[in-house]
Coordinates of C-alpha atoms and ligand atoms in Angstrom, one line a residue:
M1 CA 1.7 -12.4 -19.3
K2 CA 1.2 -12.4 -15.6
R3 CA -1.2 -9.3 -14.4
I4 CA -0.2 -7.6 -11.6
F5 CA -2.3 -4.7 -9.2
S6 CA -1.5 -2.8 -6.1
G7 CA -2.3 0.3 -4.9
I8 CA -1.5 3.1 -2.5
K9 CA -4.1 5.2 -1.1
P10 CA -4.0 9.1 -0.5
T11 CA -4.1 9.8 3.3
G12 CA -0.7 11.1 4.3
H13 CA 2.1 11.3 2.9
L14 CA 3.8 7.8 2.0
T15 CA 6.1 6.2 4.2
L16 CA 9.8 4.2 4.5
G17 CA 6.9 1.5 5.4
N18 CA 4.7 2.0 2.1
Y19 CA 8.3 2.2 0.4
L20 CA 9.6 -1.4 2.0
G21 CA 6.4 -2.7 1.9
A22 CA 4.8 -1.9 -1.4
L23 CA 6.5 0.5 -3.9
R24 CA 10.2 -0.6 -4.2
R25 CA 9.0 -4.7 -4.8
W26 CA 7.1 -2.7 -7.5
V27 CA 9.5 -0.7 -9.0
E28 CA 12.4 -3.2 -8.6
V29 CA 10.2 -6.6 -9.7
D30 CA 7.1 -6.6 -10.2
Q31 CA 7.0 -3.7 -12.9
H32 CA 10.0 -6.1 -15.0
R33 CA 8.0 -9.7 -15.0
A34 CA 4.0 -8.9 -15.5
D35 CA 1.6 -6.5 -17.1
A36 CA 1.7 -3.9 -14.1
L37 CA -1.0 -1.3 -12.7
F38 CA -0.5 0.3 -9.9
S39 CA -2.8 3.0 -8.8
V40 CA -3.3 6.2 -7.0
V41 CA -6.8 4.5 -4.6
D42 CA -8.4 7.9 -3.9
L43 CA -12.1 6.9 -3.6
H44 CA -10.5 4.8 -0.4
A45 CA -9.2 8.0 1.1
L46 CA -12.9 9.1 2.0
T47 CA -13.7 6.1 3.8
V48 CA -12.2 8.0 7.1
E49 CA -12.8 11.8 7.5
H50 CA -10.7 13.9 5.1
D51 CA -10.2 17.6 4.0
P52 CA -11.0 17.5 0.3
A53 CA -7.9 20.2 -0.7
R54 CA -5.5 17.6 1.4
V55 CA -6.9 14.7 -0.9
R56 CA -5.8 16.1 -4.0
R57 CA -2.8 17.3 -3.1
L58 CA -2.0 14.0 -2.0
S59 CA -3.4 12.3 -4.8
R60 CA -0.8 14.1 -7.0
Q61 CA 2.2 13.6 -4.5
A62 CA 1.2 9.9 -4.3
A63 CA 1.4 9.8 -7.8
A64 CA 4.8 12.1 -8.4
L65 CA 6.5 10.0 -5.5
M66 CA 5.3 6.6 -7.2
L67 CA 6.8 8.2 -10.7
A68 CA 9.9 9.3 -8.6
A69 CA 10.9 5.6 -7.0
G70 CA 10.8 4.3 -10.5
L71 CA 7.7 3.2 -11.7
D72 CA 8.3 3.5 -15.8
P73 CA 5.0 4.4 -17.6
E74 CA 6.4 2.7 -20.4
R75 CA 6.7 -0.9 -18.4
C76 CA 3.6 -0.7 -16.1
T77 CA 0.3 1.9 -16.1
V78 CA 0.2 4.6 -13.2
F79 CA -3.7 5.9 -13.0
V80 CA -5.9 7.1 -10.1
Q81 CA -8.7 4.9 -9.6
S82 CA -11.6 7.0 -9.7
H83 CA -10.8 7.9 -13.1
V84 CA -11.7 4.5 -13.7
D85 CA -15.3 4.0 -13.7
A86 CA -15.2 -0.1 -13.6
H87 CA -13.8 -0.2 -10.2
T88 CA -17.1 1.4 -8.7
R89 CA -19.2 -0.4 -11.0
L90 CA -17.7 -4.0 -10.3
S91 CA -17.7 -3.0 -6.3
Y92 CA -21.7 -3.1 -6.2
L93 CA -21.9 -6.6 -7.4
L94 CA -19.4 -7.8 -4.9
E95 CA -21.5 -6.2 -2.5
C96 CA -24.0 -8.2 -3.5
T97 CA -21.3 -11.0 -3.0
A98 CA -19.9 -10.6 0.0
T99 CA -21.8 -11.1 3.8
D100 CA -22.0 -8.4 6.1
G101 CA -20.2 -10.9 9.2
E102 CA -17.6 -11.0 6.6
L103 CA -16.7 -7.2 6.1
R104 CA -17.2 -6.8 10.1
R105 CA -14.6 -9.6 10.5
M106 CA -11.8 -7.1 8.8
I107 CA -9.1 -6.4 11.8
Q108 CA -8.5 -3.0 9.6
Y109 CA -12.8 -2.3 9.8
K110 CA -12.1 -3.0 13.9
E111 CA -8.8 -1.3 14.6
K112 CA -9.9 2.5 12.5
G113 CA -13.5 2.0 13.7
T114 CA -12.4 1.9 17.4
R115 CA -9.9 5.0 16.7
A116 CA -12.5 6.8 14.9
R117 CA -15.5 6.2 17.9
A118 CA -12.3 7.0 20.1
A119 CA -11.9 10.2 18.7
G120 CA -15.8 11.4 18.7
Q121 CA -16.5 10.9 15.3
S122 CA -18.9 8.6 13.4
V123 CA -17.9 5.3 11.1
R124 CA -18.2 5.5 7.7
L125 CA -20.3 2.9 6.1
S126 CA -17.6 3.4 3.6
L127 CA -15.2 2.2 5.9
L128 CA -17.1 -1.2 6.7
T129 CA -17.4 -1.8 2.7
Y130 CA -14.1 -0.2 1.9
P131 CA -12.7 -4.2 1.5
V132 CA -15.3 -4.8 -1.5
L133 CA -13.5 -1.6 -3.4
M134 CA -10.5 -3.1 -2.9
A135 CA -11.4 -7.0 -4.3
A136 CA -13.0 -4.6 -7.4
D137 CA -9.6 -3.4 -8.1
I138 CA -8.2 -6.0 -8.2
L139 CA -10.6 -8.3 -10.0
A140 CA -11.6 -5.5 -12.3
H141 CA -8.1 -6.0 -13.9
G142 CA -7.9 -10.0 -14.2
T143 CA -5.4 -9.8 -11.5
D144 CA -3.0 -12.6 -10.8
E145 CA -0.9 -11.0 -8.3
V146 CA -1.0 -8.7 -5.5
P147 CA 1.9 -7.5 -4.3
V148 CA 1.5 -5.5 -0.5
G149 CA 2.4 -5.8 2.7
E150 CA 1.8 -7.9 5.7
D151 CA -1.3 -5.4 6.9
Q152 CA -2.8 -6.2 3.7
T153 CA -3.4 -10.3 3.8
Q154 CA -6.9 -10.8 5.4
H155 CA -8.6 -7.9 2.0
V156 CA -6.6 -10.5 -0.5
E157 CA -7.6 -13.2 1.3
L158 CA -11.5 -11.8 0.9
T159 CA -11.2 -11.1 -2.5
R160 CA -10.2 -14.2 -3.6
D161 CA -12.9 -15.7 -1.6
L162 CA -15.5 -13.3 -3.4
A163 CA -13.9 -14.5 -6.9
L164 CA -14.6 -17.8 -5.9
R165 CA -17.8 -17.3 -5.0
F166 CA -19.0 -15.5 -7.9
N167 CA -17.5 -17.8 -10.1
Q168 CA -19.2 -20.4 -8.3
R169 CA -22.3 -19.1 -8.2
Y170 CA -23.0 -17.4 -11.8
G171 CA -19.8 -18.8 -14.0
H172 CA -15.9 -18.0 -14.1
V173 CA -15.9 -14.6 -14.6
F174 CA -12.7 -13.6 -12.1
T175 CA -9.3 -14.8 -11.8
V176 CA -8.5 -15.8 -8.0
P177 CA -5.7 -13.3 -7.5
R178 CA -2.8 -13.9 -4.6
A179 CA -0.8 -11.4 -2.7
T180 CA 2.6 -11.5 -2.4
H181 CA 5.6 -10.0 -0.2
P182 CA 8.5 -8.6 0.2
P183 CA 11.1 -11.0 1.9
V184 CA 11.8 -8.4 4.5
A185 CA 9.9 -5.4 5.7
A186 CA 6.5 -6.4 5.0
R187 CA 5.1 -5.2 8.2
V188 CA 7.5 -2.3 8.6
M189 CA 6.4 -0.7 12.9
D190 CA 6.3 2.9 14.0
L191 CA 10.0 3.8 15.6
Q192 CA 8.5 5.0 18.6
D193 CA 5.5 1.9 19.2
P194 CA 7.2 -1.2 17.6
T195 CA 4.2 -3.1 18.2
S196 CA 2.3 -1.0 15.8
K197 CA 2.4 -0.6 12.6
M198 CA 4.3 2.6 10.8
G199 CA 0.6 4.1 9.3
K200 CA 0.6 7.1 7.4
S201 CA -2.3 7.7 8.3
H202 CA -1.6 8.1 12.0
E203 CA -0.3 11.3 14.2
P204 CA 3.1 12.4 12.6
G205 CA 6.0 12.4 15.5
N206 CA 9.6 10.7 15.6
G207 CA 8.0 7.3 14.6
I208 CA 7.4 8.0 11.3
V209 CA 9.8 8.2 8.3
Y210 CA 8.0 9.9 4.7
L211 CA 10.0 9.0 2.1
L212 CA 10.0 13.4 1.5
D213 CA 11.4 13.8 5.4
D214 CA 14.8 15.7 4.2
P215 CA 18.1 13.5 5.6
D216 CA 18.7 14.8 8.7
T217 CA 15.2 14.6 9.9
T218 CA 15.4 10.7 9.1
R219 CA 18.5 10.5 10.6
K220 CA 17.5 11.8 13.8
K221 CA 14.2 9.7 14.0
V222 CA 16.3 6.6 13.4
M223 CA 18.5 7.6 16.0
R224 CA 15.2 8.4 18.7
A225 CA 14.2 4.6 17.5
V226 CA 12.7 3.6 20.7
T227 CA 14.9 -0.1 21.5
D228 CA 14.6 -2.5 24.2
S229 CA 15.5 -2.8 27.8
G230 CA 18.7 -5.2 28.0
S231 CA 21.6 -4.4 25.1
E232 CA 22.3 -7.8 23.2
V233 CA 21.3 -6.8 19.1
R234 CA 18.6 -9.8 19.2
Y235 CA 16.1 -10.9 16.0
D236 CA 12.8 -11.6 18.2
R237 CA 9.7 -9.9 17.1
E238 CA 8.1 -10.5 20.3
E239 CA 10.8 -10.2 23.1
S240 CA 12.8 -7.5 20.8
P241 CA 10.7 -5.9 18.9
G242 CA 12.4 -2.1 18.6
V243 CA 15.9 -3.9 17.5
T244 CA 13.9 -6.3 15.1
N245 CA 12.3 -3.4 13.5
L246 CA 15.9 -2.0 12.6
L247 CA 17.7 -5.0 12.1
E248 CA 14.5 -5.3 9.1
I249 CA 14.2 -1.7 8.0
L250 CA 18.4 -2.3 7.9
A251 CA 18.4 -5.7 6.0
A252 CA 15.7 -4.4 3.7
C253 CA 17.9 -1.3 2.9
S254 CA 21.4 -3.4 2.2
G255 CA 20.0 -6.3 0.7
G256 CA 21.2 -8.8 4.0
D257 CA 19.3 -11.0 6.0
P258 CA 18.0 -9.4 9.3
A259 CA 19.0 -12.4 11.8
E260 CA 22.5 -12.7 10.4
L261 CA 22.9 -8.6 10.9
A262 CA 21.6 -9.5 14.1
G263 CA 25.2 -11.8 15.1
A264 CA 27.2 -8.9 13.9
Y265 CA 26.2 -5.7 16.3
R266 CA 27.2 -5.7 20.0
S267 CA 25.2 -2.0 20.5
Y268 CA 22.0 -0.3 19.7
G269 CA 23.9 2.6 18.7
D270 CA 25.8 1.3 16.0
L271 CA 22.8 -0.5 14.8
K272 CA 20.6 2.7 14.6
R273 CA 23.7 4.3 12.8
D274 CA 24.1 2.2 9.9
T275 CA 20.1 1.9 9.8
A276 CA 19.7 5.9 9.5
D277 CA 22.7 5.9 7.3
A278 CA 21.3 2.9 4.3
V279 CA 17.8 4.4 5.1
V280 CA 18.7 8.2 4.2
E281 CA 20.7 6.6 0.9
L282 CA 18.0 4.4 0.4
L283 CA 15.8 7.3 0.1
R284 CA 18.1 10.0 -1.4
P285 CA 17.6 9.4 -5.1
V286 CA 13.6 8.9 -5.0
R287 CA 13.7 13.0 -2.6
E288 CA 16.0 14.2 -5.2
R289 CA 13.7 12.8 -8.8
H290 CA 10.6 13.6 -6.8
A291 CA 12.2 17.5 -6.6
E292 CA 12.5 17.4 -10.4
L293 CA 9.0 16.0 -11.3
A294 CA 7.6 18.7 -9.2
S295 CA 9.7 21.9 -10.1
D296 CA 7.8 21.1 -14.0
G297 CA 4.5 21.8 -12.2
G298 CA 2.9 18.5 -12.2
G299 CA 2.3 18.5 -16.6
Y300 CA 4.5 15.0 -16.8
V301 CA 2.8 13.4 -13.7
D302 CA -1.0 15.0 -15.0
E303 CA 0.1 13.2 -18.4
V304 CA 0.9 10.2 -17.3
L305 CA -2.1 9.8 -15.1
R306 CA -4.3 10.3 -18.1
A307 CA -2.8 8.0 -20.4
G308 CA -3.2 5.3 -17.5
A309 CA -6.3 6.1 -16.7
E310 CA -7.3 5.5 -20.6
R311 CA -5.8 2.6 -20.3
A312 CA -6.6 1.2 -17.2
S313 CA -10.6 1.6 -18.2
A314 CA -10.0 0.0 -21.6
L315 CA -8.5 -3.0 -19.5
A316 CA -11.2 -3.5 -17.3
R317 CA -14.3 -2.3 -19.0
P318 CA -14.6 -5.9 -20.5
R319 CA -14.4 -8.2 -17.7
V320 CA -17.2 -5.3 -15.4
D321 CA -19.2 -6.2 -18.7
A322 CA -18.9 -9.6 -18.8
A323 CA -19.6 -10.1 -14.5
Y324 CA -22.7 -8.0 -15.2
A325 CA -24.5 -10.1 -18.2
A326 CA -23.4 -12.9 -16.2
V327 CA -25.9 -12.1 -13.1
G328 CA -28.2 -11.4 -15.1
L329 CA -28.1 -7.7 -16.2
L330 CA -29.2 -7.0 -19.4
P331 CA -27.0 -5.6 -21.9
A332 CA -28.0 -1.6 -22.4
G333 CA -27.5 -1.8 -25.7
Ligands
ATP401 P1 -3.0 4.4 6.5 O1 -2.8 4.5 7.7 O2 -4.0 5.7 5.4 O3 -3.7 2.6 6.6 P2 -0.8 3.1 4.8 O4 0.4 3.5 5.2 O5 -1.3 1.9 5.6 O6 -2.6 4.3 5.3 P3 -2.0 2.2 2.1 O7 -1.6 3.3 1.0 O8 -3.2 1.4 3.1 O9 -1.1 2.8 3.4 O10 -0.4 1.3 1.9 C1 -0.4 1.3 0.6 C2 1.0 -0.4 0.7 O11 1.8 0.1 1.7 C3 0.5 -1.3 1.2 O12 1.0 -2.2 0.2 C4 0.7 -2.0 2.4 O13 1.0 -2.6 2.7 C5 1.5 -1.5 1.8 N1 1.8 -0.5 4.2 C6 1.6 0.4 4.3 N2 2.2 0.6 5.8 C7 3.1 -0.2 5.5 C8 4.1 -0.7 6.5 N3 4.2 -0.5 8.3 N4 4.6 -2.1 6.0 C9 5.3 -2.5 4.9 N5 4.0 -2.3 3.8 C10 3.1 -0.9 4.4
LTN402 N1 -6.7 -1.3 1.0 C1 -4.8 -0.9 0.7 C2 -4.8 0.2 -0.8 C3 -5.4 -0.7 -2.0 C4 -5.1 -1.8 -2.5 C5 -6.0 -2.0 -3.7 C6 -3.8 -2.5 -2.3 C7 -7.0 -0.2 -2.2 N2 -7.1 -1.0 -3.3 C8 -5.7 -2.5 -4.4 C9 -3.8 -3.6 -3.3 C10 -4.8 -3.9 -4.1 C11 -4.5 -0.3 1.5 O1 -5.3 -0.3 2.8 N3 -3.7 -0.5 1.9

């Protein structure tokens, strides 16, 4: 059976981008067709300045939202990355496989590093090495497929390179994974700045729809989305990024094709109204189930995470042990 692995960082409240680009596919497709593991990758949240209490709160909330969105612990494994030692254990071996040049080329490192410096903050070394930990997350579990948004393509490519290099040097230990993306909305853009990605760690504002926003707020954000000069509804990322973003979101919500949908609209107002309705209805059940889960004080979520960590640890340990042996480290006994 195919193995699938993916993760979400507790760096902010989950957004519509996280949902359309990743989580929704995990729920609707991936958990039904493979042995799938989904992780709150909390160690990755420490690569930028963070508040410990907030990371703790957001980790619980991310796990609860993953379950509220429909991940079923009977079908897949849901766990917190830091509960499974294999990830950091393997990360070190992969740091001995990757080169510093490779990591300095990562777009996310360049972007986030620039942002941190501009804010007068130092850049943590872990921001540079973070794609190696991500590779370890993936490779520790013998992953075949990594369902992610488009922004993660480069990191999964690096993971493939590291797996191939390691296997070539030390013998076959790792499966070489590939990234999969949703057919539309693999890169949801900020509604106020449709040339930049909707990111959960960005400064909150009207451009970001959070899964837990109430329907009125969601509607207002979509209705206020920046569109383009002109009035023709065109599906064209370069020339019409704002409208194209709305078309992608609407298509993802309604199961349509964004280019075809463009032909059905005469005005931006109608497009916004339909998109707002579609987003509100799509997120309604997730918000409702999240409220139910939150009302039991988190006991159910904690139990799912405990069982998930146990299964994930058992799954990863033999492969990471094999990697340790392959590079020439003595077995512990
Ligand atoms: P951060 O702002 O801290 O970088 P993020 O919002 O990019 O966070 P992650 O936790 O890094 O979110 O990503 C979880 C998953 O959601 C990944 O598969 C990522 O590709 C996907 N994703 C994140 N933002 C978007 C987006 N705007 N459009 C589509 N997919 C997205
Ligand atoms: N780097 C990813 C989060 C992430 C991930 C993973 C995704 C960490 N480990 C393993 C897929 C598989 C991000 O920034 N979205």
